[in-house]
Coordinates of C-alpha atoms and ligand atoms in Angstrom, one line a residue:
M105 CA -173.6 128.0 8.8
A106 CA -172.4 124.5 9.8
E107 CA -172.0 124.0 13.6
A108 CA -168.5 123.3 14.5
T109 CA -169.6 120.0 16.0
E110 CA -171.3 118.8 12.9
R111 CA -169.4 116.5 10.6
A112 CA -169.3 115.8 6.9
T113 CA -170.8 112.3 6.1
I114 CA -171.5 110.3 3.0
G115 CA -175.2 111.0 3.6
G116 CA -174.4 114.7 3.5
V117 CA -172.5 114.2 0.2
E118 CA -175.5 112.3 -1.3
E119 CA -177.8 115.2 -0.2
A120 CA -175.5 117.6 -1.9
R121 CA -175.6 115.6 -5.0
T122 CA -179.4 115.8 -5.1
R123 CA -179.3 119.5 -4.4
L124 CA -176.8 120.2 -7.1
A125 CA -178.4 117.9 -9.8
G126 CA -179.0 119.8 -13.0
R127 CA -177.2 122.9 -11.7
L128 CA -173.6 121.9 -12.4
R129 CA -171.7 120.1 -15.2
T130 CA -170.9 116.5 -14.9
T131 CA -167.3 116.8 -16.2
P132 CA -165.7 114.2 -18.5
L133 CA -163.2 111.5 -17.5
V134 CA -160.8 110.8 -20.4
P135 CA -157.9 108.4 -20.8
S136 CA -154.3 109.8 -21.0
P137 CA -152.4 107.6 -23.5
T138 CA -149.1 109.3 -22.6
L139 CA -149.4 109.0 -18.9
S140 CA -150.6 105.5 -19.3
A141 CA -147.6 104.6 -21.4
L142 CA -145.2 106.4 -19.0
T143 CA -146.6 104.6 -15.8
G144 CA -147.5 101.3 -17.4
T145 CA -151.0 101.4 -15.9
P146 CA -154.3 103.0 -17.2
V147 CA -154.4 106.7 -16.3
H148 CA -157.5 108.8 -16.7
L149 CA -157.9 112.5 -16.2
K150 CA -161.0 114.0 -14.6
L151 CA -161.5 117.3 -16.5
E152 CA -163.0 119.3 -13.6
H153 CA -161.4 122.4 -14.9
W154 CA -164.3 122.3 -17.4
Q155 CA -166.7 123.0 -14.5
T156 CA -168.7 126.2 -14.8
T157 CA -166.5 129.1 -13.4
G158 CA -163.4 127.0 -14.2
S159 CA -163.0 125.0 -11.1
F160 CA -164.6 122.5 -8.7
K161 CA -165.1 125.3 -6.1
L162 CA -168.6 125.8 -7.6
R163 CA -169.7 122.5 -6.2
G164 CA -169.0 123.4 -2.5
A165 CA -170.1 127.0 -3.0
T166 CA -173.4 126.0 -4.5
N167 CA -174.1 123.4 -1.9
A168 CA -173.3 126.0 0.9
V169 CA -175.6 128.6 -0.7
L170 CA -178.5 126.1 -1.2
S171 CA -178.1 124.8 2.4
L172 CA -178.6 128.2 4.0
P173 CA -181.6 128.6 6.2
E174 CA -184.2 131.1 4.9
A175 CA -183.2 134.0 7.3
A176 CA -179.5 133.6 6.3
R177 CA -180.4 133.6 2.6
A178 CA -182.0 137.0 3.1
A179 CA -178.8 138.5 4.5
G180 CA -176.5 136.9 1.9
I181 CA -173.0 135.4 1.9
V182 CA -169.6 136.9 2.3
G183 CA -166.2 135.4 1.3
V184 CA -162.5 136.3 1.3
S185 CA -161.0 135.1 -2.0
T186 CA -159.4 136.5 -5.1
G187 CA -159.6 133.3 -7.0
N188 CA -161.7 130.2 -7.6
H189 CA -163.6 130.3 -4.4
G190 CA -164.6 133.9 -5.0
R191 CA -165.8 132.9 -8.5
G192 CA -167.7 129.9 -7.2
L193 CA -169.5 131.9 -4.4
A194 CA -170.3 134.8 -6.8
H195 CA -171.8 132.4 -9.4
A196 CA -173.7 130.3 -6.8
A197 CA -175.2 133.3 -5.1
A198 CA -176.2 134.9 -8.4
E199 CA -177.9 131.7 -9.5
A200 CA -179.8 131.5 -6.1
G201 CA -180.6 135.2 -6.3
I202 CA -178.9 136.1 -3.0
R203 CA -176.5 138.8 -2.1
C204 CA -172.8 138.0 -2.2
V205 CA -169.9 140.2 -1.0
I206 CA -166.3 139.3 -1.8
C207 CA -163.7 141.1 0.3
M208 CA -160.2 141.6 -1.1
S209 CA -157.1 143.6 -0.3
S210 CA -156.1 146.6 -2.4
L211 CA -153.2 144.6 -3.8
V212 CA -155.4 142.3 -5.8
P213 CA -154.9 142.9 -9.6
A214 CA -157.8 144.6 -11.3
V215 CA -158.4 141.7 -13.7
K216 CA -159.1 139.4 -10.8
V217 CA -161.4 141.9 -9.2
E218 CA -163.3 142.4 -12.4
A219 CA -163.6 138.6 -13.0
I220 CA -165.5 138.2 -9.8
R221 CA -167.5 141.4 -10.2
A222 CA -168.6 140.2 -13.6
L223 CA -170.1 137.1 -12.0
G224 CA -172.4 139.3 -10.0
A225 CA -170.7 139.8 -6.6
E226 CA -170.2 143.1 -4.7
I227 CA -166.6 143.8 -4.2
R228 CA -165.2 145.3 -1.0
I229 CA -161.6 146.4 -1.1
H230 CA -160.3 146.6 2.4
G231 CA -156.7 147.0 3.6
D232 CA -153.6 145.7 1.9
S233 CA -153.5 142.1 3.0
Q234 CA -155.8 139.1 3.0
D235 CA -156.0 139.4 6.8
E236 CA -157.3 142.9 6.6
A237 CA -159.8 141.9 4.0
E238 CA -160.9 139.2 6.4
V239 CA -161.5 141.8 9.1
E240 CA -164.1 143.5 6.8
A241 CA -165.7 140.1 6.1
K242 CA -166.1 139.5 9.8
R243 CA -167.6 142.9 10.3
L244 CA -170.2 142.1 7.7
V245 CA -171.0 138.9 9.5
A246 CA -171.3 140.7 12.8
E247 CA -173.2 143.8 11.6
A248 CA -175.2 142.7 8.6
G249 CA -175.8 139.1 9.7
M250 CA -174.2 137.7 6.5
T251 CA -172.8 134.2 6.4
M252 CA -169.1 133.8 5.8
V253 CA -168.3 130.7 3.7
S254 CA -164.9 129.2 4.1
P255 CA -163.2 127.8 1.0
F256 CA -162.4 124.5 2.7
D257 CA -163.3 124.2 6.4
D258 CA -167.0 124.0 6.1
V259 CA -169.3 120.9 6.2
A260 CA -171.5 122.1 3.3
V261 CA -168.5 123.0 1.2
I262 CA -166.7 119.7 1.9
S263 CA -170.0 117.8 1.1
G264 CA -170.3 119.7 -2.2
Q265 CA -166.7 118.8 -3.2
G266 CA -167.6 115.2 -2.3
T267 CA -169.9 115.0 -5.2
L268 CA -166.8 115.0 -7.4
G269 CA -165.7 111.9 -5.6
L270 CA -169.0 110.1 -6.3
E271 CA -168.8 111.1 -10.0
I272 CA -165.3 109.7 -10.3
V273 CA -166.0 106.3 -8.9
E274 CA -169.1 106.1 -11.1
Q275 CA -167.1 107.0 -14.2
A276 CA -164.1 104.9 -13.3
G277 CA -165.5 101.8 -11.6
D278 CA -162.1 100.1 -11.4
V279 CA -160.0 103.1 -10.0
E280 CA -157.4 102.0 -7.5
T281 CA -155.4 105.2 -7.1
L282 CA -156.9 108.7 -7.0
I283 CA -154.5 111.7 -7.2
V284 CA -156.0 115.0 -5.9
P285 CA -154.5 118.5 -5.5
L286 CA -154.3 119.5 -1.8
S287 CA -154.3 122.9 -0.1
G288 CA -156.8 123.6 2.7
G289 CA -158.0 120.1 2.2
G290 CA -161.7 120.7 1.5
L291 CA -161.5 119.1 -1.9
I292 CA -159.6 116.0 -1.0
A293 CA -161.6 115.5 2.3
G294 CA -164.9 115.5 0.4
V295 CA -163.6 113.4 -2.5
A296 CA -161.9 110.8 -0.2
L297 CA -165.0 110.6 2.0
A298 CA -167.3 110.0 -0.9
A299 CA -165.1 107.8 -3.0
K300 CA -164.0 105.6 -0.1
A301 CA -167.6 105.1 1.0
R302 CA -168.1 103.4 -2.4
R303 CA -164.6 101.9 -2.7
P304 CA -163.0 101.3 0.7
D305 CA -159.7 100.0 -0.7
L306 CA -159.1 103.1 -2.9
R307 CA -155.8 104.8 -2.4
V308 CA -156.1 108.6 -2.2
V309 CA -153.0 110.7 -2.7
G310 CA -152.8 114.4 -2.1
V311 CA -150.3 116.6 -4.0
T312 CA -149.3 120.1 -3.2
M313 CA -146.5 122.5 -4.0
A314 CA -143.2 122.3 -2.1
R315 CA -143.4 126.0 -1.3
G316 CA -145.7 126.5 1.8
A317 CA -147.3 123.1 2.0
A318 CA -149.5 124.0 5.0
M319 CA -151.5 120.8 5.2
I320 CA -148.6 118.5 4.9
E321 CA -146.6 120.4 7.5
S322 CA -149.6 120.3 9.8
L323 CA -150.0 116.6 9.3
E324 CA -146.4 116.2 10.2
A325 CA -146.8 118.3 13.3
G326 CA -150.0 116.6 14.3
R327 CA -151.9 119.9 14.5
P328 CA -152.6 122.9 12.3
V329 CA -149.4 125.0 11.9
E330 CA -148.7 128.3 10.1
V331 CA -146.4 128.3 7.1
A332 CA -144.8 131.2 5.4
E333 CA -146.6 132.0 2.1
V334 CA -144.4 132.2 -1.0
A335 CA -145.6 133.0 -4.5
S336 CA -146.0 129.8 -6.6
L337 CA -147.2 128.8 -10.0
A338 CA -149.8 126.9 -8.0
D339 CA -151.3 130.1 -6.6
S340 CA -154.7 128.3 -5.9
L341 CA -152.8 126.0 -3.5
G342 CA -151.5 128.9 -1.3
G343 CA -152.6 130.0 2.2
G344 CA -152.8 128.3 5.5
I345 CA -155.3 125.8 6.8
G346 CA -156.4 127.9 9.8
L347 CA -155.1 127.3 13.3
D348 CA -158.7 126.8 14.4
N349 CA -159.4 124.3 11.7
A350 CA -162.5 122.3 12.6
H351 CA -163.0 119.8 9.8
S352 CA -160.6 119.5 6.9
F353 CA -157.4 118.8 8.9
R354 CA -159.0 115.9 10.9
M355 CA -160.6 114.5 7.7
V356 CA -157.4 114.6 5.7
A357 CA -155.5 112.9 8.5
A358 CA -158.0 110.1 8.6
L359 CA -158.8 109.7 4.9
V360 CA -155.7 110.5 2.8
D361 CA -153.2 107.7 2.3
E362 CA -150.2 109.5 1.0
T363 CA -149.0 113.0 0.2
A364 CA -146.4 114.4 -2.2
R365 CA -144.8 117.8 -2.9
V366 CA -143.8 119.1 -6.3
E367 CA -141.3 121.8 -7.2
E368 CA -142.0 124.8 -9.3
A369 CA -140.2 123.5 -12.4
E370 CA -142.2 120.3 -12.1
I371 CA -145.4 122.2 -12.1
A372 CA -144.3 124.2 -15.1
E373 CA -143.5 121.0 -16.9
A374 CA -146.9 119.5 -16.0
V375 CA -148.7 122.6 -17.4
R376 CA -146.8 122.1 -20.6
H377 CA -147.6 118.4 -20.7
A378 CA -151.3 119.1 -20.1
Y379 CA -151.3 121.5 -23.1
R380 CA -149.1 119.5 -25.5
E381 CA -150.1 116.0 -24.8
E382 CA -153.5 116.2 -23.3
R383 CA -154.7 119.4 -25.1
Q384 CA -155.8 120.9 -21.8
I385 CA -155.3 124.4 -20.4
V386 CA -154.8 124.0 -16.7
E387 CA -153.7 126.3 -13.9
G388 CA -150.6 125.4 -11.8
G389 CA -152.7 124.3 -8.9
A390 CA -154.5 121.8 -11.1
A391 CA -151.3 120.4 -12.7
V392 CA -149.7 119.1 -9.6
G393 CA -151.1 115.5 -10.0
I394 CA -149.6 115.3 -13.5
A395 CA -146.4 116.8 -12.1
A396 CA -146.2 114.1 -9.4
L397 CA -146.5 111.4 -12.0
L398 CA -144.0 112.9 -14.4
A399 CA -141.5 113.5 -11.7
G400 CA -142.0 110.0 -10.3
K401 CA -143.0 111.3 -6.9
V402 CA -146.2 109.3 -6.8
E403 CA -146.5 105.8 -8.1
A404 CA -149.6 105.0 -10.3
R405 CA -150.6 101.7 -8.8
G406 CA -153.5 100.1 -10.6
P407 CA -156.0 102.1 -12.7
T408 CA -155.3 105.7 -11.7
V409 CA -157.4 108.9 -11.9
V410 CA -155.7 112.3 -11.8
V411 CA -158.0 115.3 -10.9
L412 CA -157.5 118.4 -13.0
N413 CA -159.4 120.9 -11.0
G414 CA -158.9 124.4 -12.3
G415 CA -158.3 126.2 -15.6
N416 CA -158.0 129.8 -14.4
I417 CA -154.4 130.6 -15.3
D418 CA -153.2 134.0 -16.4
M419 CA -152.8 133.6 -20.2
G420 CA -149.5 135.5 -20.2
V421 CA -148.1 133.1 -17.6
H422 CA -149.4 130.1 -19.6
L423 CA -147.7 131.3 -22.7
A424 CA -144.5 131.9 -20.9
L425 CA -144.6 128.4 -19.4
L426 CA -145.2 127.0 -22.9
N427 CA -142.2 128.9 -24.0
G428 CA -140.0 127.3 -21.4
A429 CA -140.3 129.4 -18.2
N430 CA -139.9 127.2 -15.1
A431 CA -140.9 129.6 -12.3
L432 CA -143.5 132.4 -11.7
E433 CA -140.7 135.1 -11.6
E434 CA -139.6 134.0 -15.0
A435 CA -143.1 133.7 -16.4
R436 CA -143.9 137.3 -15.3
A437 CA -140.6 138.8 -16.5
Ligands
PLP608 C1 -159.0 125.7 -4.1 C2 -158.2 124.9 -5.1 C3 -157.5 123.8 -4.7 C4 -157.3 123.4 -3.3 O1 -158.5 123.0 -2.7 P1 -158.5 122.7 -1.1 O2 -159.9 122.3 -0.8 O3 -158.2 124.0 -0.4 O4 -157.5 121.7 -0.8 C5 -156.8 123.1 -5.7 N1 -156.8 123.5 -7.0 C6 -157.6 124.5 -7.4 C7 -157.6 124.9 -8.8 C8 -158.3 125.3 -6.5 O5 -159.1 126.3 -6.9

């Protein structure tokens, strides 16, 4: 929908905020006494895993759906996602009363398929890899005139995620360090754009898993590169950034001050910490900010906000982590 030449701006984030008003939850910002004591500076958690559908992805998806021109609304949207983006698109499309098709490979577990179908999307199972599912999505774009919505490399999606950044600086007026999970970079690009527009000195730190850190490796290479995808407790942080990345790579390079990578055992420990100390159930991908603080990989300098951005963790995996598992293989054993 967005022209490749169009760019995300603070004006676009403000428009997204107006568009989304009353449709999404304003999620709470709460203090973390244990992380504050550990780091010696006030640490707050942004409970975005309380967002409807269980993740921030609903912000970008809803903004993308509501930004569609009339003709495109009639044809509907298509996405390739087995996780939070798929849930967000399905919910956003159902709310707007438009068609939504989510394409997946035959390897996706039935429980994930049903979760997205239950939100009102049509499911197309195609091939046995994400790439083959994407072929089907592209066919729907070409033949049915549907609009494909990227989970991170799309101006309307990035602008929608930016509304989270506005909310944070309004709730935490004195924030100096903002720690955000990083994968394709749509979340951190939007959040950094919006938050730095209000607080230019803000330090924005992106954290991802050590296994297959596509954005960090791309930043180091100076261009988008492919990385091997390995199963991780932070499954929502998997996948590449796209060799033809048009927006998020450039924005992350310009707006993110530091990055860090956390190991699987550190993610497991952070999921346990979130549950025991903060009383929060978070998925691995949403625990990486806490992991980075606990492991001393990111310094909390000044008042710090850690974004917890997703709660869609398999309950069996969660229980195994609480019982001491330190890797996905162990948690599934
Ligand atoms: C999608 C997702 C991310 C990563 O967002 P990007 O915009 O791809 O960087 C992080 N955490 C959760 C829970 C997600 O669903």
